[in-house]
CSV table of N, CA and C in Angstrom, one decimal:
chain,number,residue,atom,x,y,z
A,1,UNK,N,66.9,-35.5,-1.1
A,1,UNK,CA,66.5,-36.2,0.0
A,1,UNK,C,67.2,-35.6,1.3
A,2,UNK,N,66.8,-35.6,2.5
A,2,UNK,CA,66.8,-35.1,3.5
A,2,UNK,C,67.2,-36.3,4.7
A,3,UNK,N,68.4,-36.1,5.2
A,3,UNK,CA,68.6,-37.4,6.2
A,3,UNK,C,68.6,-36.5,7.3
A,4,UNK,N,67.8,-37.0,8.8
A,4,UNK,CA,67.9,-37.0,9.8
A,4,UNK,C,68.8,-37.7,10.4
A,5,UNK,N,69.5,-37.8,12.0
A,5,UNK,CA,70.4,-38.2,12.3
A,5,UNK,C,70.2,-38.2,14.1
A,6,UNK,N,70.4,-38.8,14.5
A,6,UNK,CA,70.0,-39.3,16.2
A,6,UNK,C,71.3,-40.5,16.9
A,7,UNK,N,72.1,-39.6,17.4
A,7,UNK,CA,72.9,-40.7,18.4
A,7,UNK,C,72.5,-41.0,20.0
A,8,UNK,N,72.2,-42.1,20.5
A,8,UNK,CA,72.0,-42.8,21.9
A,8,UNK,C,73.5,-43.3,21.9
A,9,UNK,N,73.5,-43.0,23.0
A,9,UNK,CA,74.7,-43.6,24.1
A,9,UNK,C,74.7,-44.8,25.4
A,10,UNK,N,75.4,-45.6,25.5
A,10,UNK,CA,75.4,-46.2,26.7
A,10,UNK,C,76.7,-46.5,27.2
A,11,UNK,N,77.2,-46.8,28.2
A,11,UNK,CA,78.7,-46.8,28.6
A,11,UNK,C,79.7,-47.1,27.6
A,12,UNK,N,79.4,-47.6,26.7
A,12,UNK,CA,81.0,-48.2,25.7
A,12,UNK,C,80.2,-48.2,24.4
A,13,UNK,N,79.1,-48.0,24.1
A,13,UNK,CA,78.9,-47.9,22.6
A,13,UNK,C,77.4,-46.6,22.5
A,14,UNK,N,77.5,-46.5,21.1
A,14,UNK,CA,76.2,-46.0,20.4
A,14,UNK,C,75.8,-46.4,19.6
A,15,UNK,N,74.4,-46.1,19.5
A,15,UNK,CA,73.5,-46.8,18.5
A,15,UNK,C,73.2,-45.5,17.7
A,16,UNK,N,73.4,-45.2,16.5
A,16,UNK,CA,73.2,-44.2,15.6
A,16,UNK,C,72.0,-44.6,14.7
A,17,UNK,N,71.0,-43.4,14.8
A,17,UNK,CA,70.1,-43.6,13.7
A,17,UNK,C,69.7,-42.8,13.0
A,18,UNK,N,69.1,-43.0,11.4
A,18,UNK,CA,69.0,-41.8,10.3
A,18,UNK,C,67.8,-42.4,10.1
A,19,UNK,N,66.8,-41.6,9.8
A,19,UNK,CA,66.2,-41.2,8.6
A,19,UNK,C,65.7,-41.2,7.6
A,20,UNK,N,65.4,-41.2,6.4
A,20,UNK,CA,65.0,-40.7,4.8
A,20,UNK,C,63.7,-40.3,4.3
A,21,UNK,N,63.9,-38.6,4.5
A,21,UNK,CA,62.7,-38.2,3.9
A,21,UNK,C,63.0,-37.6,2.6
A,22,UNK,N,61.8,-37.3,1.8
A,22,UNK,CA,62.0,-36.0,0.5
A,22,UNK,C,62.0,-35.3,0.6
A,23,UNK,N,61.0,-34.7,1.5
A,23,UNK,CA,60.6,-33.2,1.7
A,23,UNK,C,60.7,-32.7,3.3
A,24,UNK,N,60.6,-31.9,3.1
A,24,UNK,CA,60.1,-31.1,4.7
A,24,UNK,C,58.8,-31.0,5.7
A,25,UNK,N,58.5,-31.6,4.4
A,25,UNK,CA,56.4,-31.6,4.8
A,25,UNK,C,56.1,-32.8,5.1
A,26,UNK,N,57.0,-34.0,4.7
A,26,UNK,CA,56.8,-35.4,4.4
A,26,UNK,C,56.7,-35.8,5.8
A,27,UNK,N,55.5,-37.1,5.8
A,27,UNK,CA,55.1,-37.7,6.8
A,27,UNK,C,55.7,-38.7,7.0
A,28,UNK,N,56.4,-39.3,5.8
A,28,UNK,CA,56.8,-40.6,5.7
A,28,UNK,C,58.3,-40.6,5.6
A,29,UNK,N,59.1,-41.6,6.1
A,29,UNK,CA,60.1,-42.3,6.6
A,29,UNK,C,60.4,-43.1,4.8
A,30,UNK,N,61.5,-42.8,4.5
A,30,UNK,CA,61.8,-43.3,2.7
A,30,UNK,C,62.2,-44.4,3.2
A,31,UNK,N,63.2,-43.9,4.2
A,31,UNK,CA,64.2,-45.5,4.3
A,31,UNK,C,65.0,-45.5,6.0
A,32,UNK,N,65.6,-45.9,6.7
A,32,UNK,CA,65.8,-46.0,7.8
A,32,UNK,C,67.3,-46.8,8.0
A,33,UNK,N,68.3,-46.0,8.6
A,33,UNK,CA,68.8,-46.8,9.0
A,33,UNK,C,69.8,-46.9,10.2
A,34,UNK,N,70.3,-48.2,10.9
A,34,UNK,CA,70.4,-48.3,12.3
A,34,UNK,C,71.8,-48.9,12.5
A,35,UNK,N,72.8,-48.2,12.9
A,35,UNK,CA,74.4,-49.1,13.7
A,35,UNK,C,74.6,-48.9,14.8
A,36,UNK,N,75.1,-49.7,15.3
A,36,UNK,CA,75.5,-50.3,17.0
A,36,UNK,C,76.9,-50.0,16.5
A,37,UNK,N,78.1,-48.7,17.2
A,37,UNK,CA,79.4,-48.5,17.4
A,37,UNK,C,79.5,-49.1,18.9
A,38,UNK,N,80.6,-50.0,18.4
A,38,UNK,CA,81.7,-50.3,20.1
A,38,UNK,C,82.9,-50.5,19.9
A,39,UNK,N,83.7,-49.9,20.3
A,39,UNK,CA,84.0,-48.8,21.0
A,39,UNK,C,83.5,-47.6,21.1
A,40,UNK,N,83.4,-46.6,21.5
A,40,UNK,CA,83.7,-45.5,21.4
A,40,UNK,C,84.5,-44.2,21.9
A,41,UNK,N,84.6,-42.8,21.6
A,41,UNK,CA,85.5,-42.5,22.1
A,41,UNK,C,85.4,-41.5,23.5
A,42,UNK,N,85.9,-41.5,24.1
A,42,UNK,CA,85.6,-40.8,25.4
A,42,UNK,C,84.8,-39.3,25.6
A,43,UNK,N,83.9,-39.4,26.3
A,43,UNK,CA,83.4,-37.9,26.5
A,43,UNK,C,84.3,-36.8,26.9
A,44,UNK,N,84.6,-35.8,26.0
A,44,UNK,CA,85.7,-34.8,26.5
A,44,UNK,C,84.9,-33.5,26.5
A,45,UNK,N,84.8,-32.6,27.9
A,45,UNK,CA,84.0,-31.6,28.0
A,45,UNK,C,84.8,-30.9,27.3
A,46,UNK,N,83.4,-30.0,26.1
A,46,UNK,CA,83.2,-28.8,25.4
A,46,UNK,C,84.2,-29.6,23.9
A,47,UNK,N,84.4,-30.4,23.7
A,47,UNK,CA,84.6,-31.5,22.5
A,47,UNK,C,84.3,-32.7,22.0
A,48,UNK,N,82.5,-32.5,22.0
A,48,UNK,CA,81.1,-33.4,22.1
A,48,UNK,C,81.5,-34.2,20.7
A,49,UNK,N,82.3,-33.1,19.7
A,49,UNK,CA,82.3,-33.4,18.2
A,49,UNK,C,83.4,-34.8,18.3
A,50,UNK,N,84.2,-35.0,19.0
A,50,UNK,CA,85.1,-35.8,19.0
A,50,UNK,C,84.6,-37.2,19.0
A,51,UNK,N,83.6,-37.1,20.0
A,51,UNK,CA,82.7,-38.4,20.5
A,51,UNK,C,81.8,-38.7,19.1
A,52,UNK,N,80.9,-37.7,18.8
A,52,UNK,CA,79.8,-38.1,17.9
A,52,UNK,C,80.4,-38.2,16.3
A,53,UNK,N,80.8,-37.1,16.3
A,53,UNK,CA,81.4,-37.2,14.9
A,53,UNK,C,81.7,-38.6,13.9
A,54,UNK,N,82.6,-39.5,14.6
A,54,UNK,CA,82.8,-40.4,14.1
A,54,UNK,C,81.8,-41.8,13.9
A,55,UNK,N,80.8,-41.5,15.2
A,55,UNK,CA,79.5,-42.2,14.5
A,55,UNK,C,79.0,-41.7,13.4
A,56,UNK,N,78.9,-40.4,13.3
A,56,UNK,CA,77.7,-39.7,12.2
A,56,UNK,C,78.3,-40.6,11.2
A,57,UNK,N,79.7,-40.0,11.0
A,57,UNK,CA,80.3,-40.8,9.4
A,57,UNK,C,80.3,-42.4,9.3
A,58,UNK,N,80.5,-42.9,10.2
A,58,UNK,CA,80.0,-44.4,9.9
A,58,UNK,C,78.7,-44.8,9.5
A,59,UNK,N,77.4,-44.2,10.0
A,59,UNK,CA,76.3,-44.0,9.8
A,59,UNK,C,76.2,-43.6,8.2
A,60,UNK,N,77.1,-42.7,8.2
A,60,UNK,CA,76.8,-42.0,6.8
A,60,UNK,C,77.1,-42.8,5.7
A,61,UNK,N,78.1,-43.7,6.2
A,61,UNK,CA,79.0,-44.6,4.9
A,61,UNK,C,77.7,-45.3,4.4
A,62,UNK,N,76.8,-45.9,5.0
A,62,UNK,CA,75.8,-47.0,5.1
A,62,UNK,C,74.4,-46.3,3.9
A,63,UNK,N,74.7,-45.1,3.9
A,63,UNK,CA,73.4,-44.3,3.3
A,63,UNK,C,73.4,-44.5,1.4
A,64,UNK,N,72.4,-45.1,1.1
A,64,UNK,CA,72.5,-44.9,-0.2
A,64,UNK,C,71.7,-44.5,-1.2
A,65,UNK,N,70.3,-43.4,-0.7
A,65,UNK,CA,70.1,-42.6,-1.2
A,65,UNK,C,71.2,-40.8,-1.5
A,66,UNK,N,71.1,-40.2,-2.3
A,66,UNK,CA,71.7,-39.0,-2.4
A,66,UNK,C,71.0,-38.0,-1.5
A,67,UNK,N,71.7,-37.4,-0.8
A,67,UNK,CA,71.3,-36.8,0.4
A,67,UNK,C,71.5,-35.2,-0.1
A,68,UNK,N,71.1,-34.4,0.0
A,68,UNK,CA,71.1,-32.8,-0.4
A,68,UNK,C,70.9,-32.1,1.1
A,69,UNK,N,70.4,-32.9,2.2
A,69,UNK,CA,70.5,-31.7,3.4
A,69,UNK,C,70.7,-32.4,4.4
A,70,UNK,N,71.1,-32.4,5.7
A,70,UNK,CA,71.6,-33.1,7.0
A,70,UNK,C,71.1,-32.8,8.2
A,71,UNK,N,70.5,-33.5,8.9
A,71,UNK,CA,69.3,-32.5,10.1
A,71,UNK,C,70.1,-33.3,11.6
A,72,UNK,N,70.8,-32.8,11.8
A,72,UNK,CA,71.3,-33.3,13.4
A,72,UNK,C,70.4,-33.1,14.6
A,73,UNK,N,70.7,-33.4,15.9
A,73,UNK,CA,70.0,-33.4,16.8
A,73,UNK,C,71.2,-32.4,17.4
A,74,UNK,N,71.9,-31.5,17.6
A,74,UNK,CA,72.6,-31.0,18.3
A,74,UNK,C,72.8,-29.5,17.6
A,75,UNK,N,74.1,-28.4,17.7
A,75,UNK,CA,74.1,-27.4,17.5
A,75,UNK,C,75.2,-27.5,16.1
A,76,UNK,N,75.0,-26.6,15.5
A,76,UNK,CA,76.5,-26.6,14.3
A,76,UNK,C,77.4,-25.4,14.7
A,77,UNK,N,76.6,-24.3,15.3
A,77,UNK,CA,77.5,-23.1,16.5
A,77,UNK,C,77.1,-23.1,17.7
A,78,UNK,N,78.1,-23.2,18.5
A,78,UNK,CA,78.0,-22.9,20.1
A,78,UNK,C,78.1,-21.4,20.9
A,79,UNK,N,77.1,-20.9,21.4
A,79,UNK,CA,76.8,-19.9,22.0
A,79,UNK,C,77.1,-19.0,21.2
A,80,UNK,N,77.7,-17.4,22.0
A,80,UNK,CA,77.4,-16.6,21.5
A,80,UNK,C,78.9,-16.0,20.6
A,81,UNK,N,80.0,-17.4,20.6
A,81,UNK,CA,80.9,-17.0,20.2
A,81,UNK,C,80.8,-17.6,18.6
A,82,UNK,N,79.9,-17.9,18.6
A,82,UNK,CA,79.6,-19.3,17.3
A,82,UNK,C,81.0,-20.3,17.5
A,83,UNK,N,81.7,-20.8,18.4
A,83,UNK,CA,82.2,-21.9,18.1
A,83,UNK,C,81.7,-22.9,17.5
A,84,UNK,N,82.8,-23.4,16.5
A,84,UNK,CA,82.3,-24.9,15.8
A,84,UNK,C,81.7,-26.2,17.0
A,85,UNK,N,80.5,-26.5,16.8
A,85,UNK,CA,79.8,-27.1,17.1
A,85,UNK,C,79.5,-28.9,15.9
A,86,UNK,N,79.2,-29.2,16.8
A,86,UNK,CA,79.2,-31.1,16.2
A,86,UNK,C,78.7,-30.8,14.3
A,87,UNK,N,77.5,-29.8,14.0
A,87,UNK,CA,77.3,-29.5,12.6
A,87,UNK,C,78.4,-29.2,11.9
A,88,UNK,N,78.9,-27.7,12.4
A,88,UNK,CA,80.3,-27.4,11.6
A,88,UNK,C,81.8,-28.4,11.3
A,89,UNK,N,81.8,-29.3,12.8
A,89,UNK,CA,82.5,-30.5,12.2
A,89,UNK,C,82.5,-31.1,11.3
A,90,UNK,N,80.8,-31.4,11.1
A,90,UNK,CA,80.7,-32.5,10.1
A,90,UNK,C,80.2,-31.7,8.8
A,91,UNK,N,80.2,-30.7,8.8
A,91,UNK,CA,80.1,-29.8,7.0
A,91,UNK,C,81.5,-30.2,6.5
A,92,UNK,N,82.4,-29.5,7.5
A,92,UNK,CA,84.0,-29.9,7.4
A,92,UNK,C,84.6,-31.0,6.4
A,93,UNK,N,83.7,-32.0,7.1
A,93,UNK,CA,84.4,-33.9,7.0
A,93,UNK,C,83.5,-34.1,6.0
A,94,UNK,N,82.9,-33.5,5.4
A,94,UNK,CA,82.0,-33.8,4.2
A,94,UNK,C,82.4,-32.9,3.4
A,95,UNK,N,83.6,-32.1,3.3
A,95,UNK,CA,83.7,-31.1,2.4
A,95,UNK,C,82.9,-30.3,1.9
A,96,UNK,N,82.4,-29.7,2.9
A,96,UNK,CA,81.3,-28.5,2.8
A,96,UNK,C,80.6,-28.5,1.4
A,97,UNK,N,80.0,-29.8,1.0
A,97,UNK,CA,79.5,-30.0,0.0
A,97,UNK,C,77.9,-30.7,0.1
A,98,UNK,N,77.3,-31.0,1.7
A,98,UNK,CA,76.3,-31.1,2.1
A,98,UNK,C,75.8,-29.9,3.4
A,99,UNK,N,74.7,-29.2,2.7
A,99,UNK,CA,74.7,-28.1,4.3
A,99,UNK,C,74.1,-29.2,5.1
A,100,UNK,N,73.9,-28.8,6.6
A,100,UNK,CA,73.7,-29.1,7.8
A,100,UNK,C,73.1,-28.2,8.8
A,101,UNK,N,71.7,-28.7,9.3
A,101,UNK,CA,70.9,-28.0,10.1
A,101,UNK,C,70.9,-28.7,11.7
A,102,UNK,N,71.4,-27.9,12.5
A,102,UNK,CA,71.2,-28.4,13.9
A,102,UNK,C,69.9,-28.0,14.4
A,103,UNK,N,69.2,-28.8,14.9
A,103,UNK,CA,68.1,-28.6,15.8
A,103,UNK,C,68.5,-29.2,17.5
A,104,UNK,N,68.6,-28.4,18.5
A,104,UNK,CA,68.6,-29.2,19.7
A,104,UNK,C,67.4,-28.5,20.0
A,105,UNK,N,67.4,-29.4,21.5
A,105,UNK,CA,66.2,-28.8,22.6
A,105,UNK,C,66.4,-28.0,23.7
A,106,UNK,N,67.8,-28.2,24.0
A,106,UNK,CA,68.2,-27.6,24.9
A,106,UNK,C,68.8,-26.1,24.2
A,107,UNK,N,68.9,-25.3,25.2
A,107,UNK,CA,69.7,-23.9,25.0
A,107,UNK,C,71.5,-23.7,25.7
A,108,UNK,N,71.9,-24.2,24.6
A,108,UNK,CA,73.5,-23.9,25.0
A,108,UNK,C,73.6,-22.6,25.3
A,109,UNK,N,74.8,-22.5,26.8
A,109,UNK,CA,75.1,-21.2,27.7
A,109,UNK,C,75.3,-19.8,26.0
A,110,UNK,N,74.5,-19.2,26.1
A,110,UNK,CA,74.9,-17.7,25.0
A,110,UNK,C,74.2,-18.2,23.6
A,111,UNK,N,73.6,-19.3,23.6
A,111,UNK,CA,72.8,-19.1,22.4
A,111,UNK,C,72.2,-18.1,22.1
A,112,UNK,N,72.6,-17.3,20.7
A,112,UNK,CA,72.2,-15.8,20.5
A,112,UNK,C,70.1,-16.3,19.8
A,113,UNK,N,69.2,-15.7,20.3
A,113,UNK,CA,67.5,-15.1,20.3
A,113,UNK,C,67.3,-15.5,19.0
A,114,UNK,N,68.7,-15.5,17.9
A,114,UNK,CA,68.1,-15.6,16.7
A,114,UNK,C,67.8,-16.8,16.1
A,115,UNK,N,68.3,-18.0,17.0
A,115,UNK,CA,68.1,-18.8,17.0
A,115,UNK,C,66.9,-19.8,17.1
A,116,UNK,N,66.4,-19.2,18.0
A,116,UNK,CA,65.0,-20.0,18.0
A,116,UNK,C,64.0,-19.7,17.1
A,117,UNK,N,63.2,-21.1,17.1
A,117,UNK,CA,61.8,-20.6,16.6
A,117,UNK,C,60.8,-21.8,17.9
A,118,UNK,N,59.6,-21.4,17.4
A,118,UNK,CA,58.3,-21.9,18.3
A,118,UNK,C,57.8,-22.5,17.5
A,119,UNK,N,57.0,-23.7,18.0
A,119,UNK,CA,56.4,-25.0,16.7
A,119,UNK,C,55.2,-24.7,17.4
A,120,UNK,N,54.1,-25.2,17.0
A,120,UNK,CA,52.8,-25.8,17.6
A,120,UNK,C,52.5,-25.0,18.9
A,121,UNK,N,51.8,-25.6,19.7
A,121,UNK,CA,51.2,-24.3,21.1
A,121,UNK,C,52.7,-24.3,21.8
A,122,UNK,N,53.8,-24.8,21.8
A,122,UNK,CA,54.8,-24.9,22.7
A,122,UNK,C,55.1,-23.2,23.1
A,123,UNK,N,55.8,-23.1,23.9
A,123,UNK,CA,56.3,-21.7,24.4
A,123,UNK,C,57.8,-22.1,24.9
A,124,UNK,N,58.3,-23.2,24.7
A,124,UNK,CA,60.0,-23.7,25.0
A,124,UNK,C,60.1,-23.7,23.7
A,125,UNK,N,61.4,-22.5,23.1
A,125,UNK,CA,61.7,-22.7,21.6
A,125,UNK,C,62.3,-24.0,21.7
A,126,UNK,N,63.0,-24.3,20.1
A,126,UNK,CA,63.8,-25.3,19.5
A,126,UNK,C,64.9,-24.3,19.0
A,127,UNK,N,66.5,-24.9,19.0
A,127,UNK,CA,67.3,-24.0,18.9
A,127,UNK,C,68.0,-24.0,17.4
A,128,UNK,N,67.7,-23.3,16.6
A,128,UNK,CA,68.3,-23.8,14.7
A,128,UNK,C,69.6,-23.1,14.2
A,129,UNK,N,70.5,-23.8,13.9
A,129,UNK,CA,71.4,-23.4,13.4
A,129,UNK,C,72.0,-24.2,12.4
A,130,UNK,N,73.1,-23.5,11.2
A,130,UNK,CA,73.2,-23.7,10.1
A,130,UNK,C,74.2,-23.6,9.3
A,131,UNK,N,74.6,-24.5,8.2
A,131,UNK,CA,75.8,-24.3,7.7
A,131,UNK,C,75.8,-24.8,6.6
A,132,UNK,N,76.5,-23.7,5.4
A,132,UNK,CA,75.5,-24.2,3.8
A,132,UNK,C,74.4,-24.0,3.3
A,133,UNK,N,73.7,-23.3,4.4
A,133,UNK,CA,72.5,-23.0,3.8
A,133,UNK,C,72.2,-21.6,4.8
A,134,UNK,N,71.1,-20.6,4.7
A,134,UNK,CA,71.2,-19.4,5.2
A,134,UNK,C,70.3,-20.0,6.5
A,135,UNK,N,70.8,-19.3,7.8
A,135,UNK,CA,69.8,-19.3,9.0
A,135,UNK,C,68.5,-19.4,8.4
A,136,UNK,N,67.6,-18.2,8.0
A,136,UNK,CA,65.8,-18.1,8.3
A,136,UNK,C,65.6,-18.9,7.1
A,137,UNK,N,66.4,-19.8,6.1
A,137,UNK,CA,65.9,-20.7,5.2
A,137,UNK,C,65.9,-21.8,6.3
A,138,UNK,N,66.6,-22.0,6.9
A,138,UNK,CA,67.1,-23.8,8.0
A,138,UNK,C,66.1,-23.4,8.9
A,139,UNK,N,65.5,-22.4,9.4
A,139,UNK,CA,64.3,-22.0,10.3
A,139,UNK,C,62.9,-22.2,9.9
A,140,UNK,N,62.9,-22.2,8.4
A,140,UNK,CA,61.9,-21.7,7.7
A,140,UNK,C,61.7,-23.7,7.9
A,141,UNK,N,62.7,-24.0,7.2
A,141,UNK,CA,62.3,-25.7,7.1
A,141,UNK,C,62.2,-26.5,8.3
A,142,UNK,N,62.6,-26.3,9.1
A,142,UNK,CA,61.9,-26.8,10.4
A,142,UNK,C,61.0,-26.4,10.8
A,143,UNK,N,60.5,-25.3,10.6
A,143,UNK,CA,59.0,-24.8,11.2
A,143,UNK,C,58.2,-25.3,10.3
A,144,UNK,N,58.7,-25.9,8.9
A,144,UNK,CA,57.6,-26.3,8.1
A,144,UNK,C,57.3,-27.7,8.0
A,145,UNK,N,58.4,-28.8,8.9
A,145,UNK,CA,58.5,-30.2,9.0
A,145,UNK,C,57.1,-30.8,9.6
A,146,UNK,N,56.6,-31.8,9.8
A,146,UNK,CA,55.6,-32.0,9.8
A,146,UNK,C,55.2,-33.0,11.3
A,147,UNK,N,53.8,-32.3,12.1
A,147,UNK,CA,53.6,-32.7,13.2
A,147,UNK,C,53.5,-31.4,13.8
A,148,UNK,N,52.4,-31.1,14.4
A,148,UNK,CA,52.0,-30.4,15.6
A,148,UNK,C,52.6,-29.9,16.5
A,149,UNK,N,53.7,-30.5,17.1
A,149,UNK,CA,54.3,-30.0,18.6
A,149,UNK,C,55.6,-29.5,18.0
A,150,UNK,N,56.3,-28.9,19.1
A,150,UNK,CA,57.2,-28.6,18.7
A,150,UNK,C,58.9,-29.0,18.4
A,151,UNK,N,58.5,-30.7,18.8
A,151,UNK,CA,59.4,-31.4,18.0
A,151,UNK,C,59.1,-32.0,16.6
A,152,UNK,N,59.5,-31.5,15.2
A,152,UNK,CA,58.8,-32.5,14.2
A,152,UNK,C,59.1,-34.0,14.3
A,153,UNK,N,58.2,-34.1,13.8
A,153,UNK,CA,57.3,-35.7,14.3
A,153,UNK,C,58.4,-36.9,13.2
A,154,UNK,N,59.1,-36.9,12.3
A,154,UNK,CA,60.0,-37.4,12.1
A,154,UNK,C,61.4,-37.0,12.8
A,155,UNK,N,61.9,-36.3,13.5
A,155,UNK,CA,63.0,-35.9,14.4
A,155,UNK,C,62.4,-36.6,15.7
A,156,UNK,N,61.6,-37.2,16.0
A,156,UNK,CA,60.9,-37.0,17.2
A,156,UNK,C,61.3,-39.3,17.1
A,157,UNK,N,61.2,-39.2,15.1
A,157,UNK,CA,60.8,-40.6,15.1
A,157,UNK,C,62.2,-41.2,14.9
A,158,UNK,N,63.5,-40.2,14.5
A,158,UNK,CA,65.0,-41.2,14.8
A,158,UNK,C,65.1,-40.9,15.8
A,159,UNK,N,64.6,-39.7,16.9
A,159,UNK,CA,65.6,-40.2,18.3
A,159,UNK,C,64.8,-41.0,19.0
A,160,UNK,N,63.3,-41.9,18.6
A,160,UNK,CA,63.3,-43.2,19.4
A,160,UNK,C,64.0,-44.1,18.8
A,161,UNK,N,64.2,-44.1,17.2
A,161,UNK,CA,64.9,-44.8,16.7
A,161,UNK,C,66.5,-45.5,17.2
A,162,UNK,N,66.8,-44.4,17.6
A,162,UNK,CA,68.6,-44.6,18.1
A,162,UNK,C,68.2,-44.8,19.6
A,163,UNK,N,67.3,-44.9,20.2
A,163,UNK,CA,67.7,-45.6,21.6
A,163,UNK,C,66.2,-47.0,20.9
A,164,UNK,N,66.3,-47.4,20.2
A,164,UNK,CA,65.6,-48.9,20.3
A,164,UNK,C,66.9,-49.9,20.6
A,165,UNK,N,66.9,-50.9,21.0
A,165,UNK,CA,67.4,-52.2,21.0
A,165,UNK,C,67.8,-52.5,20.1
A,166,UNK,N,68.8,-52.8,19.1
A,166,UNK,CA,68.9,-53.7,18.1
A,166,UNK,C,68.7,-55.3,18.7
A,167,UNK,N,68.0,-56.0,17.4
A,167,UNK,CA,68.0,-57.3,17.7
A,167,UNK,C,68.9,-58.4,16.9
């Protein structure tokens, strides 16, 4: 199984959302699920992992299918130095015993070319990086995720997920 992963923000908490697919190709959503963190911890520039991190894992405690791959919304290396990035944290804290694919949309300052790939007619890549598993295999499975554009359409479906409202 395959968990995606989506944190929203608002002044004092986040709402974290996952996920549950089987495959890479899959259209469908296994299972889903949604926490409201308050407190949280302060934004500290260029140690994003400090803030998110500790949602991911609360999020994660909640999961109870067996997970084999981790699809974050952010980077697992940063620019051209590969600093550890929010992915590499969390291989870390999971004892490098689940790999972890970052997909962002934006281009962190030195993101190295090999990084990207192109979905659908888009011409703005998606930025892939990886840990546990080899780069052009973590490339290969995002380009093969399912939906047209160049966000896959279940990545596209936790990060509306994590900014809904809980009720």
């Amino acid at each position: 199984m395959i968990l995606a992963i989506d944190v929203a923000y608002t002044d004092n908490s986040a709402q974290v959302a996952g996920v549950v697919f089987e495959s890479w190709a899959s259209s469908v959503v296994l299972n889903h699920y949604l926490i409201t963190i308050k407190p949280i911890a302060d934004y500290e520039s260029g140690q994003f992992y400090k803030r998110e991190l500790p949602c991911i894992l609360t999020l994660l405690d909640l999961v109870q299918e067996p997970i084999d791959m981790i699809v974050i919304d952010g980077y697992v290396y940063l620019g051209a130095e590969q600093t550890a990035g929010l992915g590499q944290h969390l291989y870390a804290a999971l004892v490098d015993k689940i790999p972890v694919i970052g997909v962002a949309k934006n281009e962190f300052r030195g993101t190295p070319k090999e990084f990207e790939i192109l979905r659908g007619q888009s011409v703005k890549p998606l930025y892939v990086s990886a840990i546990g598993i080899q780069l052009a295999q973590a490339k290969h499975n995002v380009q093969s995720m399912y939906g047209k554009y160049r966000i896959p359409e279940l990545l596209k479906q936790v990060d509306h997920l994590s900014r809904t409202t809980q009720k």
